[in-house]
Coordinates of C-alpha atoms and ligand atoms in Angstrom, one line a residue:
X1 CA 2.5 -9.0 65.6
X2 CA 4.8 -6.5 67.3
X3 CA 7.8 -7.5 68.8
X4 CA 9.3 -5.0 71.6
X5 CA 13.4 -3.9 72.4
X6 CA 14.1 -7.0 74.6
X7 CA 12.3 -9.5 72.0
X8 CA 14.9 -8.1 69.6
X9 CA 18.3 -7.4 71.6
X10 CA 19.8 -10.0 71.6
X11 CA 20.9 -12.8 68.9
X12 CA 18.9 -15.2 71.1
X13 CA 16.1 -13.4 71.5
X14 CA 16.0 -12.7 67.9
X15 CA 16.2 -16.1 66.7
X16 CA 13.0 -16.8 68.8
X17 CA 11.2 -13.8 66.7
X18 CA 12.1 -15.8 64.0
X19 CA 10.7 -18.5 65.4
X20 CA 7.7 -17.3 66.1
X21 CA 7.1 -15.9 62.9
X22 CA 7.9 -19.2 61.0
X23 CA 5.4 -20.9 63.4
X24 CA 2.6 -18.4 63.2
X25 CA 2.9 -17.6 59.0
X26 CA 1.2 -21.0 58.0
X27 CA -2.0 -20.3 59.6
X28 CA -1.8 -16.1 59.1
X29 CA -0.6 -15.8 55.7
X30 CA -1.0 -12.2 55.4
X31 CA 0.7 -11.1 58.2
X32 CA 2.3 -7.7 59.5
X33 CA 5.5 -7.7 62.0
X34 CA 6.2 -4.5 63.7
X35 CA 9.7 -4.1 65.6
X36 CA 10.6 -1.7 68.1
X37 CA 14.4 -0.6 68.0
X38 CA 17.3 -3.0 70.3
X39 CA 16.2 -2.7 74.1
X40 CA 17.8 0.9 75.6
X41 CA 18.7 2.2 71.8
X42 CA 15.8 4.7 71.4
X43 CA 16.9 6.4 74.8
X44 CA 20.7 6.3 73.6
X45 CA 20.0 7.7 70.4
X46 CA 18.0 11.0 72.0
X47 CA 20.5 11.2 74.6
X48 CA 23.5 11.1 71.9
X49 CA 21.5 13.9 69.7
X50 CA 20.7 16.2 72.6
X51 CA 24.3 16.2 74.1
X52 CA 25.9 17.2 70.7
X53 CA 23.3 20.2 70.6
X54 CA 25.5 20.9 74.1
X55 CA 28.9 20.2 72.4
X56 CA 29.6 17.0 73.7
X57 CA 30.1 14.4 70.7
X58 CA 31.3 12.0 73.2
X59 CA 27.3 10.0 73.7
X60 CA 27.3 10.0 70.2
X61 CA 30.5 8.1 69.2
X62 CA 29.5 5.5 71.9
X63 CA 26.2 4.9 70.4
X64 CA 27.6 5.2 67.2
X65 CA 29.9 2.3 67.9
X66 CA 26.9 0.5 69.8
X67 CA 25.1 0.6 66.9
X68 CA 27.5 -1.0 64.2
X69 CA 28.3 -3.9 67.2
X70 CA 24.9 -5.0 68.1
X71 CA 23.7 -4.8 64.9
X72 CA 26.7 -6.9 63.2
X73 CA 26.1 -9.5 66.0
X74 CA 22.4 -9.6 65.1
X75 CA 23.0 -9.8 61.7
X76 CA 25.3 -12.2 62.0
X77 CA 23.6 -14.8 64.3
X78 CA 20.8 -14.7 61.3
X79 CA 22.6 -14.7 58.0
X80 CA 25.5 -17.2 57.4
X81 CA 25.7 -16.2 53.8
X82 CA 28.7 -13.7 53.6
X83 CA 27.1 -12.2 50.1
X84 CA 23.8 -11.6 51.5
X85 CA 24.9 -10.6 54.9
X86 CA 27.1 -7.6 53.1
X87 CA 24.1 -6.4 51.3
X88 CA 22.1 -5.8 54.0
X89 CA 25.1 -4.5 55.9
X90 CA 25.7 -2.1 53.0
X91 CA 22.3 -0.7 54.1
X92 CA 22.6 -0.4 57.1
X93 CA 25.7 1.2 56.8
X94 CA 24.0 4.2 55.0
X95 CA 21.4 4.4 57.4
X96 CA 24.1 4.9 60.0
X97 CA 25.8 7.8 58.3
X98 CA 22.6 9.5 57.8
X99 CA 22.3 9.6 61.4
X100 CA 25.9 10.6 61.9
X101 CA 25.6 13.3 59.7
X102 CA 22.4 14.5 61.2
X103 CA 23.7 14.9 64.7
X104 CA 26.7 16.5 63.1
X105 CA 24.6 19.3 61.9
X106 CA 23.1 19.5 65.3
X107 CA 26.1 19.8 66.9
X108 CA 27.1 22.8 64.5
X109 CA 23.7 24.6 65.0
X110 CA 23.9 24.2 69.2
X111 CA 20.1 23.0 68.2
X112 CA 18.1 19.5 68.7
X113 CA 14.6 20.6 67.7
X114 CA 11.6 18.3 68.5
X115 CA 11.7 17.9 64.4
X116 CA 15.4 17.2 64.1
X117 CA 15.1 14.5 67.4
X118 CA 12.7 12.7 65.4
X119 CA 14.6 12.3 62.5
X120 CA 17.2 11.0 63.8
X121 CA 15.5 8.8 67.0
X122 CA 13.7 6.9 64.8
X123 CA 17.0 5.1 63.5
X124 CA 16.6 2.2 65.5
X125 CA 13.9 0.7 64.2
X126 CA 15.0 1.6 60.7
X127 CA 17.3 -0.6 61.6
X128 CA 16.1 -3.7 63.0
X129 CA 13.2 -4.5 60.1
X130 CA 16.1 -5.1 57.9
X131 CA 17.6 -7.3 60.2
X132 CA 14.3 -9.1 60.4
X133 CA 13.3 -9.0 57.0
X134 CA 17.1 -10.5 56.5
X135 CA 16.9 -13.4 58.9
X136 CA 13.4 -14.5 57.7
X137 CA 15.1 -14.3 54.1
X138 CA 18.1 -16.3 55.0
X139 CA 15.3 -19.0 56.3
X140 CA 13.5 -18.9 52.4
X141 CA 10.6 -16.9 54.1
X142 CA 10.2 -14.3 51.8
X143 CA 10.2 -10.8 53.5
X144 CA 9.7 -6.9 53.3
X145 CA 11.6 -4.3 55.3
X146 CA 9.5 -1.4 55.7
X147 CA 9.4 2.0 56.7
X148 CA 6.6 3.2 58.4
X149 CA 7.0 6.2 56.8
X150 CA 5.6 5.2 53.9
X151 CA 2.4 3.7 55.6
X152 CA 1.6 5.9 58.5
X153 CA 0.7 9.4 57.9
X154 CA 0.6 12.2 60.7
X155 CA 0.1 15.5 62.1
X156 CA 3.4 17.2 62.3
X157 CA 3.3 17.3 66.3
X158 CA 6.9 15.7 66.6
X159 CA 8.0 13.4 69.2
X160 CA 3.7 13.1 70.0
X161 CA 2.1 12.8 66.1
X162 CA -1.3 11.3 65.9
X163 CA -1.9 9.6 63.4
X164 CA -4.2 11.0 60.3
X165 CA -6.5 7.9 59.7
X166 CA -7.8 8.5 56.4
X167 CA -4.6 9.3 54.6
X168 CA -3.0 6.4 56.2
X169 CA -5.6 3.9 55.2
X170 CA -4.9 4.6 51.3
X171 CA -1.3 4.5 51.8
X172 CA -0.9 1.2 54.1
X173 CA -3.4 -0.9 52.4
X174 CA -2.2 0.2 49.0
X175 CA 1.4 -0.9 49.7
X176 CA 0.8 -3.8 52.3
X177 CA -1.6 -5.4 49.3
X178 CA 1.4 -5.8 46.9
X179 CA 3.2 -7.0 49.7
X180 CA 0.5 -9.7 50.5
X181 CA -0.2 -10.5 47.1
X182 CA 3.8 -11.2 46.6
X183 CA 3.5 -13.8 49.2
X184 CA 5.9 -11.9 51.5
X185 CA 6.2 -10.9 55.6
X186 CA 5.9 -7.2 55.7
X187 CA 8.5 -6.1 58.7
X188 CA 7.5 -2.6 59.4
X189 CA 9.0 0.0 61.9
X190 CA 7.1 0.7 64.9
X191 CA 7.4 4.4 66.6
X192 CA 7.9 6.2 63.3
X193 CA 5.9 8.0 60.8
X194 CA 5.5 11.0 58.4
X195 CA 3.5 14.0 57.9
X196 CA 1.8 15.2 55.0
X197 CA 5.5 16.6 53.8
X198 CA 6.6 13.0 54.2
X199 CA 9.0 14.3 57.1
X200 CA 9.7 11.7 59.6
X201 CA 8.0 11.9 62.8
X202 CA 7.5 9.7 65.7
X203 CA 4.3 8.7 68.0
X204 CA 5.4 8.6 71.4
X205 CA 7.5 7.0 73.6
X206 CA 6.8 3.5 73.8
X207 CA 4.9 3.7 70.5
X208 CA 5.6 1.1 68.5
X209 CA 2.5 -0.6 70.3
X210 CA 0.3 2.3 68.8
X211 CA 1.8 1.7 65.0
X212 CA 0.5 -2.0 65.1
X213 CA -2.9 -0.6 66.5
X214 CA -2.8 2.0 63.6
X215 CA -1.7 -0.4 61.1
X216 CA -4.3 -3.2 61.8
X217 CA -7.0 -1.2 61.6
X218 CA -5.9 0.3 58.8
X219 CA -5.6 -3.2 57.4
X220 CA -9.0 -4.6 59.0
X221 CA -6.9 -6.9 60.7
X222 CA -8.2 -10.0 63.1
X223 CA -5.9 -9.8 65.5
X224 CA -3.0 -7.5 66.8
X225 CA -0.4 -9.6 69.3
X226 CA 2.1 -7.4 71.3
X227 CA 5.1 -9.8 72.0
X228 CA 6.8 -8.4 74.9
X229 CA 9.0 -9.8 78.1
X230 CA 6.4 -10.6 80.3
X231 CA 3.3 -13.1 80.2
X232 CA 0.5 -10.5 79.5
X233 CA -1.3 -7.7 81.7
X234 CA 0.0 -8.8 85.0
X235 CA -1.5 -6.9 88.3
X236 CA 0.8 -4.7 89.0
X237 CA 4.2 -4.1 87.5
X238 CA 6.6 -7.0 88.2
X239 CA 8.9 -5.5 89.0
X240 CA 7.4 -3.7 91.9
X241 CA 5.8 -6.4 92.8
X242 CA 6.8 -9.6 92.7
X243 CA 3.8 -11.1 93.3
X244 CA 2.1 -9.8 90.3
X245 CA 0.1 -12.2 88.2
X246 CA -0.9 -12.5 84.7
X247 CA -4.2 -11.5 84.0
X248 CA -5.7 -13.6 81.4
X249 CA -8.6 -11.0 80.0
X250 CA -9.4 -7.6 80.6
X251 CA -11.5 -5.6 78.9
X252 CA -10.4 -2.7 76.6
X253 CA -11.7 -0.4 79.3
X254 CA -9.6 -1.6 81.7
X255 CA -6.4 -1.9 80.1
X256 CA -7.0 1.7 78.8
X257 CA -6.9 2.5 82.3
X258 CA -4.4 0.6 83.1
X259 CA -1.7 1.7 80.3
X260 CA -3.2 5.6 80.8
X261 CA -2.0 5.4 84.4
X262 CA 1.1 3.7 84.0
X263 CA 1.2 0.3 83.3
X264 CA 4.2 0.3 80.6
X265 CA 3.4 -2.8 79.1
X266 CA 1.1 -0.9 76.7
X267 CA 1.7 2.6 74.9
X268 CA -1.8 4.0 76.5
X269 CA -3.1 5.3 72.6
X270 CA -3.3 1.9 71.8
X271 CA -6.9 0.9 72.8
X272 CA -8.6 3.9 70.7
X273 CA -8.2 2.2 67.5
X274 CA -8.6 -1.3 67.9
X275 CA -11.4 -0.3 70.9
X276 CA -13.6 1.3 67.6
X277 CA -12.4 -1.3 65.0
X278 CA -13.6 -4.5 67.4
X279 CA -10.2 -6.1 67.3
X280 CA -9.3 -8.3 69.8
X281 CA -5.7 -7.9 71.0
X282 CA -2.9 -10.4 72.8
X283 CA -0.2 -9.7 74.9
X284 CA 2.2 -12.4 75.0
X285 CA 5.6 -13.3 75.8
X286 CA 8.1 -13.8 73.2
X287 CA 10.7 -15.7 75.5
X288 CA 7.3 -18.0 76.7
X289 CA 5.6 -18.1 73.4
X290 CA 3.2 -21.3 75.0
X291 CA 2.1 -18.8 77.5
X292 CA -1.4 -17.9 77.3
X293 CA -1.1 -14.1 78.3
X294 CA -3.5 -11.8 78.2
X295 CA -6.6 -11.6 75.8
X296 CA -8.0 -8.1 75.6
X297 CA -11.5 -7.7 73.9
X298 CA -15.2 -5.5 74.5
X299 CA -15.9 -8.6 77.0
X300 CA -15.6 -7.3 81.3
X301 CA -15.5 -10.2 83.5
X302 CA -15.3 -9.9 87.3
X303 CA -12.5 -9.9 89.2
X304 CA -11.0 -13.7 89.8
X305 CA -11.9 -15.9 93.4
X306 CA -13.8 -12.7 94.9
X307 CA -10.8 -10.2 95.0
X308 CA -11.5 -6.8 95.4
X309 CA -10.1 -5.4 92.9
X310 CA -8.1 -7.1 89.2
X311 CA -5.2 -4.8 89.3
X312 CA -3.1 -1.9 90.3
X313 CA -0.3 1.2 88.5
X314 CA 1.4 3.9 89.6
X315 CA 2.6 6.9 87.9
X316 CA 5.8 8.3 89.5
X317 CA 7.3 12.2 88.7
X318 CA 4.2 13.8 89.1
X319 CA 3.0 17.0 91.6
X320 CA 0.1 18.2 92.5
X321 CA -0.9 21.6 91.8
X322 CA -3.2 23.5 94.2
X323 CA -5.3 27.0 93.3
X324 CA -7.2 27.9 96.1
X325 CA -8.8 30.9 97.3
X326 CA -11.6 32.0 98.4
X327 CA -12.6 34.4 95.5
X328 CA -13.0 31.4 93.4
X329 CA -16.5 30.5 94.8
X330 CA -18.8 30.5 92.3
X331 CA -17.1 32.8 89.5
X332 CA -17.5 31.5 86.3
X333 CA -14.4 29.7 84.4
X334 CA -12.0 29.9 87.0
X335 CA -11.5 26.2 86.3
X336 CA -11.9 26.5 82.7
X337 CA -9.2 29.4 82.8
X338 CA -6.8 27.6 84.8
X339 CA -7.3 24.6 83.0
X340 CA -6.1 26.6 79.9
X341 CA -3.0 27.9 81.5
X342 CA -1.7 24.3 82.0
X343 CA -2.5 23.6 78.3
X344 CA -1.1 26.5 76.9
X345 CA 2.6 24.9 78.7
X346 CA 1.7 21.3 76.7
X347 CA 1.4 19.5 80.1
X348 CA -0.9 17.2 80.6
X349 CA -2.9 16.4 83.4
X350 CA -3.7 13.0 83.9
X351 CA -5.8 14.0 87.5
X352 CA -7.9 16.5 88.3
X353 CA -10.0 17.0 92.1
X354 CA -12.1 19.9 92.8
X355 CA -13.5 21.0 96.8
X356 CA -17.0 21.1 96.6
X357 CA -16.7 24.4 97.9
X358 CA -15.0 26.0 94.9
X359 CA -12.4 27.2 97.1
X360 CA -9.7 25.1 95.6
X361 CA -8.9 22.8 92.2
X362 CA -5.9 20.7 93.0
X363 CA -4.3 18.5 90.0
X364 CA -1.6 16.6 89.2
X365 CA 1.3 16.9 86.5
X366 CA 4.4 15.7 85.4
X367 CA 7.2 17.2 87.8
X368 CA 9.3 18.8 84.7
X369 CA 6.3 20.8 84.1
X370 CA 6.2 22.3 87.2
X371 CA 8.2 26.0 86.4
X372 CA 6.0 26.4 83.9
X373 CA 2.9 25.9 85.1
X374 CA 3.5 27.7 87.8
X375 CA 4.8 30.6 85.8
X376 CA 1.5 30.0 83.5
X377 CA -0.9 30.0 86.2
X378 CA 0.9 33.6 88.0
X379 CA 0.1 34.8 84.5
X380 CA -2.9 34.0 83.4
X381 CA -4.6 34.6 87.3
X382 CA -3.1 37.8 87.7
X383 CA -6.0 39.9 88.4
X384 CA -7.3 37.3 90.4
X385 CA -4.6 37.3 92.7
X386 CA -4.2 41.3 92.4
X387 CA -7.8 41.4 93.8
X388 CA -7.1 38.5 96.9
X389 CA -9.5 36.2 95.1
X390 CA -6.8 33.4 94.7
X391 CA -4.5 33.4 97.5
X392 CA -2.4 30.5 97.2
X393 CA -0.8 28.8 94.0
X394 CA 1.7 26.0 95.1
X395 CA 3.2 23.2 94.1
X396 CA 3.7 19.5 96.4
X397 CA 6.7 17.5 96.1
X398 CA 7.2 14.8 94.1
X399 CA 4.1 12.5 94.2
X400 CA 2.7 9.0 92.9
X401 CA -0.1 8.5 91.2
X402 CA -2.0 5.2 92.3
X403 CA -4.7 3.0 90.4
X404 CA -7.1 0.6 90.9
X405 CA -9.2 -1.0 88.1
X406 CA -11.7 -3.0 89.1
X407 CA -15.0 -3.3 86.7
X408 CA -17.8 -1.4 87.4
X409 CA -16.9 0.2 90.9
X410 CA -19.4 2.2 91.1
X411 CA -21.9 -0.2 91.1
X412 CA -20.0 -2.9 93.4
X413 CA -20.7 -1.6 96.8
X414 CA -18.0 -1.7 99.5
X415 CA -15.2 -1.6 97.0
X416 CA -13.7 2.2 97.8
X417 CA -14.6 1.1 101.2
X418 CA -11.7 -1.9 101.0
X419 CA -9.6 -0.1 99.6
X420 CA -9.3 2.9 101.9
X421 CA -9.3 0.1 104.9
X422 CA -6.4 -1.7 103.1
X423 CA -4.2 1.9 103.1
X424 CA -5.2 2.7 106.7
X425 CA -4.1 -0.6 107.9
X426 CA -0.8 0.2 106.2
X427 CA -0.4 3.5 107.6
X428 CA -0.6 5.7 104.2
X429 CA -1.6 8.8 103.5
X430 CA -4.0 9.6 100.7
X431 CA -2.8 13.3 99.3
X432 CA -6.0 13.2 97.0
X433 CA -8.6 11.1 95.4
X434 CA -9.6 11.1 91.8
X435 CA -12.9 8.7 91.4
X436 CA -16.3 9.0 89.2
X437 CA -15.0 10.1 85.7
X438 CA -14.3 6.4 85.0
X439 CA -16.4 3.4 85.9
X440 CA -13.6 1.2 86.2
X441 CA -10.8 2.9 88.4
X442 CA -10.2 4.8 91.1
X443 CA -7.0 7.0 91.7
X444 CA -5.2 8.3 94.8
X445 CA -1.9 10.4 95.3
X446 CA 0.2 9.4 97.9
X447 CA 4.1 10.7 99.1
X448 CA 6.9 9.1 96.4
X449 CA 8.0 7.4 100.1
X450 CA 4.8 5.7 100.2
X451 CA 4.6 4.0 96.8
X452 CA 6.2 0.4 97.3
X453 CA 3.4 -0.1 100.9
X454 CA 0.6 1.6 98.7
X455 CA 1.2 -1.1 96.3
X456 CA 1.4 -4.3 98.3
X457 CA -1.3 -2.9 100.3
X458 CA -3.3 -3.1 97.1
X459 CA -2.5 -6.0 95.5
X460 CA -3.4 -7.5 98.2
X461 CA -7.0 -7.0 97.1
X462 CA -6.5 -8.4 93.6
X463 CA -5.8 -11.9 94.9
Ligands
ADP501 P1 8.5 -3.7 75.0 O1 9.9 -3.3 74.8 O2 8.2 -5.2 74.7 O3 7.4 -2.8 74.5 P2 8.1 -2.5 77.6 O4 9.3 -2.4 78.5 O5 7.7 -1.3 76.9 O6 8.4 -3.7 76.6 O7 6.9 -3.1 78.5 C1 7.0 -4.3 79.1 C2 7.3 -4.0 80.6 O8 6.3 -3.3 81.2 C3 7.5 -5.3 81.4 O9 8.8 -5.8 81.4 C4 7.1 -4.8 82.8 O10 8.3 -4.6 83.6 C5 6.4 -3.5 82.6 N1 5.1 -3.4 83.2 C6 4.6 -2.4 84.0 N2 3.4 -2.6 84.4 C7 3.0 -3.8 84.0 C8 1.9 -4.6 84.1 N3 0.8 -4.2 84.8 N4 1.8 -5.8 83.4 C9 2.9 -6.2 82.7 N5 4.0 -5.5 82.6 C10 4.1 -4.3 83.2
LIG502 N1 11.8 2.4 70.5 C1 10.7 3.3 70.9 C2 10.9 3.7 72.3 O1 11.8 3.2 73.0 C3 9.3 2.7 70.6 C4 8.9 1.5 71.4 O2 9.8 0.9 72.1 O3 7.8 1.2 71.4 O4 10.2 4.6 72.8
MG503 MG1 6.8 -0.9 75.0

């Protein structure tokens, strides 16, 4: 089970973790928790470390002080016993230095390097398992605090590791077996790692999702449950629609494509492992724990009373990038060439539409890529462009990404055919079209200005 920042924030919210675990641990005795850090402390603590590598101390002593309070609240709502409540303090106590000090040296070397951000970023979490692992103990459940350093090892690609399966396989199911076999809850960190050095680092934003993936298959696990603040996979993000719905199962294709283009409610790595290891996963709703959400298994069922579609994302801060040119007709690894230029910056490119003429290759990015792309692409094209073979490298404005997942679209006629209706009818202006790679989606870029119609317009198919 993996509970996320707003399932933990709070002393209420916390109790009902604790809750949940009590009520789940007689049927699931061997049973994993994974915590993400306090809702908003991940983003504070980055913010806090890359400011002193500025000069300015000042995020840091407000997180710092954020820290001690929330967590004294938390740890106070679950441990009335002053004796044991100090010990755990005491620990987290020298947790907290280490990250003072750490951002203390960063500040004196003018430095935060992807390494150093990940040692101190993954703090949070480092300190809410204890908490857990505290409050189940103050209700006689016997529990583990863990560091998912010690289970999960990695590449040493900071701030983006990926996990190095066989290595952590030996290291998880050796430890998490004496756990089991001491009749405890193991509470392990989400987000963080190590790599073969056993320095920390972490998996991604939002990845505490992908450590429970990790961890259960490393474990062979029956079932992974992501408790969260909604009911499940809803159609479209609540909270830009509001007339989004819970979607009670999808299929692992689908919510691939759903988290991959957007939909937060999953980190998007998550699928890989349990997709391979058959292992059916749950999101549910910690504050609505009778909820049903949303089961997520190899099974793809049709969309619900005839809609058109089951769901629809949007990625925001993106551009698209066109390379066009007449020279590019028909010469050999143009694509491949600028394809390798955009790599060669780290960006990634989660779109991709090609003229069938040759004469242009338009795709999208993430806008803080942008200068260097650009700058990559001048580079690496430079003979091209000498010799008037690529006239025109550019860059839109700030664009949306927009998708639709419905189950085999390709196969379904009429479906891109609503869809294109439903936008027209709504005025909007399709910037580009990305539809074929995947059975199950299609994707269009519209203006930033157009996203909140775009998506009504939509979801108006999915019910
Ligand atoms: P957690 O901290 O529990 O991991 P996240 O904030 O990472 O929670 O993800 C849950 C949030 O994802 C929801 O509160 C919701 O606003 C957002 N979200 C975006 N798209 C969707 C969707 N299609 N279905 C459900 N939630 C979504
Ligand atoms: N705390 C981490 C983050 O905010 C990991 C997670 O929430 O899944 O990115
Ligand atoms: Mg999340």
């Amino acid at each position: 089970m993996k509970f996320g920042g707003t399932s933990v924030g709070s002393p209420p919210a916390i109790r009902q973790v604790l809750e949940i675990i009590t009520k789940t641990r007689p049927d699931w005795p061997q049973m994993v928790v994974v915590s993400s850090a306090i809702y908003g402390l991940t983003d504070a603590l980055l913010e806090s470390a890359r400011q002193a590598a500025a000069g300015n101390l000042e995020p840091f002593q407000k997180t710092l002080a954020a820290i001690k309070e929330r967590h004294a609240d938390l740890l106070a709502a679950l441990v009335s016993n002053p004796d044991e409540r100090q010990q755990v303090w005491a620990e987290l106590l020298t947790l907290i230095n280490g990250y003072a000090n750490l951002v203390q040296a960063i500040a004196v070397l003018g430095e935060a390097t992807p390494r150093a951000l990940d040692a101190v970023v993954g703090l949070g979490e480092r300190l809410i398992v204890r908490v857990i692992a505290a409050g189940l103990q103050a209700r006689r459940i016997p529990a583990r605090a863990i560091d998912a350093t010690g289970l999960i090892v990695s590449d040493s690609h900071f701030q983006a590791a990926v996990p190095l399966m066989p290595e952590t396989f030996i290291k998880a199911q050796a430890l998490l077996e004496t756990v089991f076999q001491a009749g405890e809850v193991a509470v392990v960190t989400g987000f963080i790692a190590a790599n073969q050095q056993g320095i920390p680092t972490t998996l991604g934003r939002g990845g505490s999702d992908y450590s429970a993936a990790i961890l259960a298959v490393a474990l062979n696990a029956v079932e992974v449950w992501i408790w969260t603040d909604v009911d499940g996979v809803m159609s479209a993000d609540p909270r830009l629609e509001p007339e989004a719905r819970t979607i009670s199962e999808l299929s692992y294709r689908e919510v691939a494509e759903l988290a991959y283009f957007g939909a937060k409610v999953l980190h998007p790595r998550t699928i890989q492992p349990v997709v391979e290891a058959g292992i059916t996963l749950r999101v549910l709703n910690t504050f609505h724990p009778h909820h049903k959400g949303t089961l997520i298994s190899e099974r793809m069922l049709d969309p619900e009373n005839g809609a058109v579609i089951k769901a629809v994302t949007a990625i925001r801060g993106v551009q698209l990038i066109t390379v066009a040119g007449r020279g590019m007709l028909g010469v050999p690894g143009v694509a491949a060439r600028i394809l390798g230029a955009v790599a060669s910056t780290g960006a990634t490119v989660p779109l991709i539409t090609e003229a069938s003429s040759e004469q242009s290759l338009c795709f999208a990015i993430p806008s803080e890529a942008s200068t260097a792309v650009l700058a990559a692409l001048n580079e690496s094209l430079a003979g091209e462009i000498e010799r008037g073979n690529i006239d025109c490298i550019s860059a839109s404005e700030d664009v949306v990404i927009v998708t639709a997942v419905c189950p085999q679209m390709r196969h379904k006629l009429g479906v891109a055919g609503k869809i294109f209706s439903a936008l027209g009818d709504s005025a909007i202006n399709v910037l580009a079209i990305a539809h074929g790679s995947s059975d199950v989606s299609i994707s269009l870029v519209v203006s930033q200005a157009d996203l909140q119609t775009t998506i009504k317009a939509l979801h108006a198919l999915a019910s």
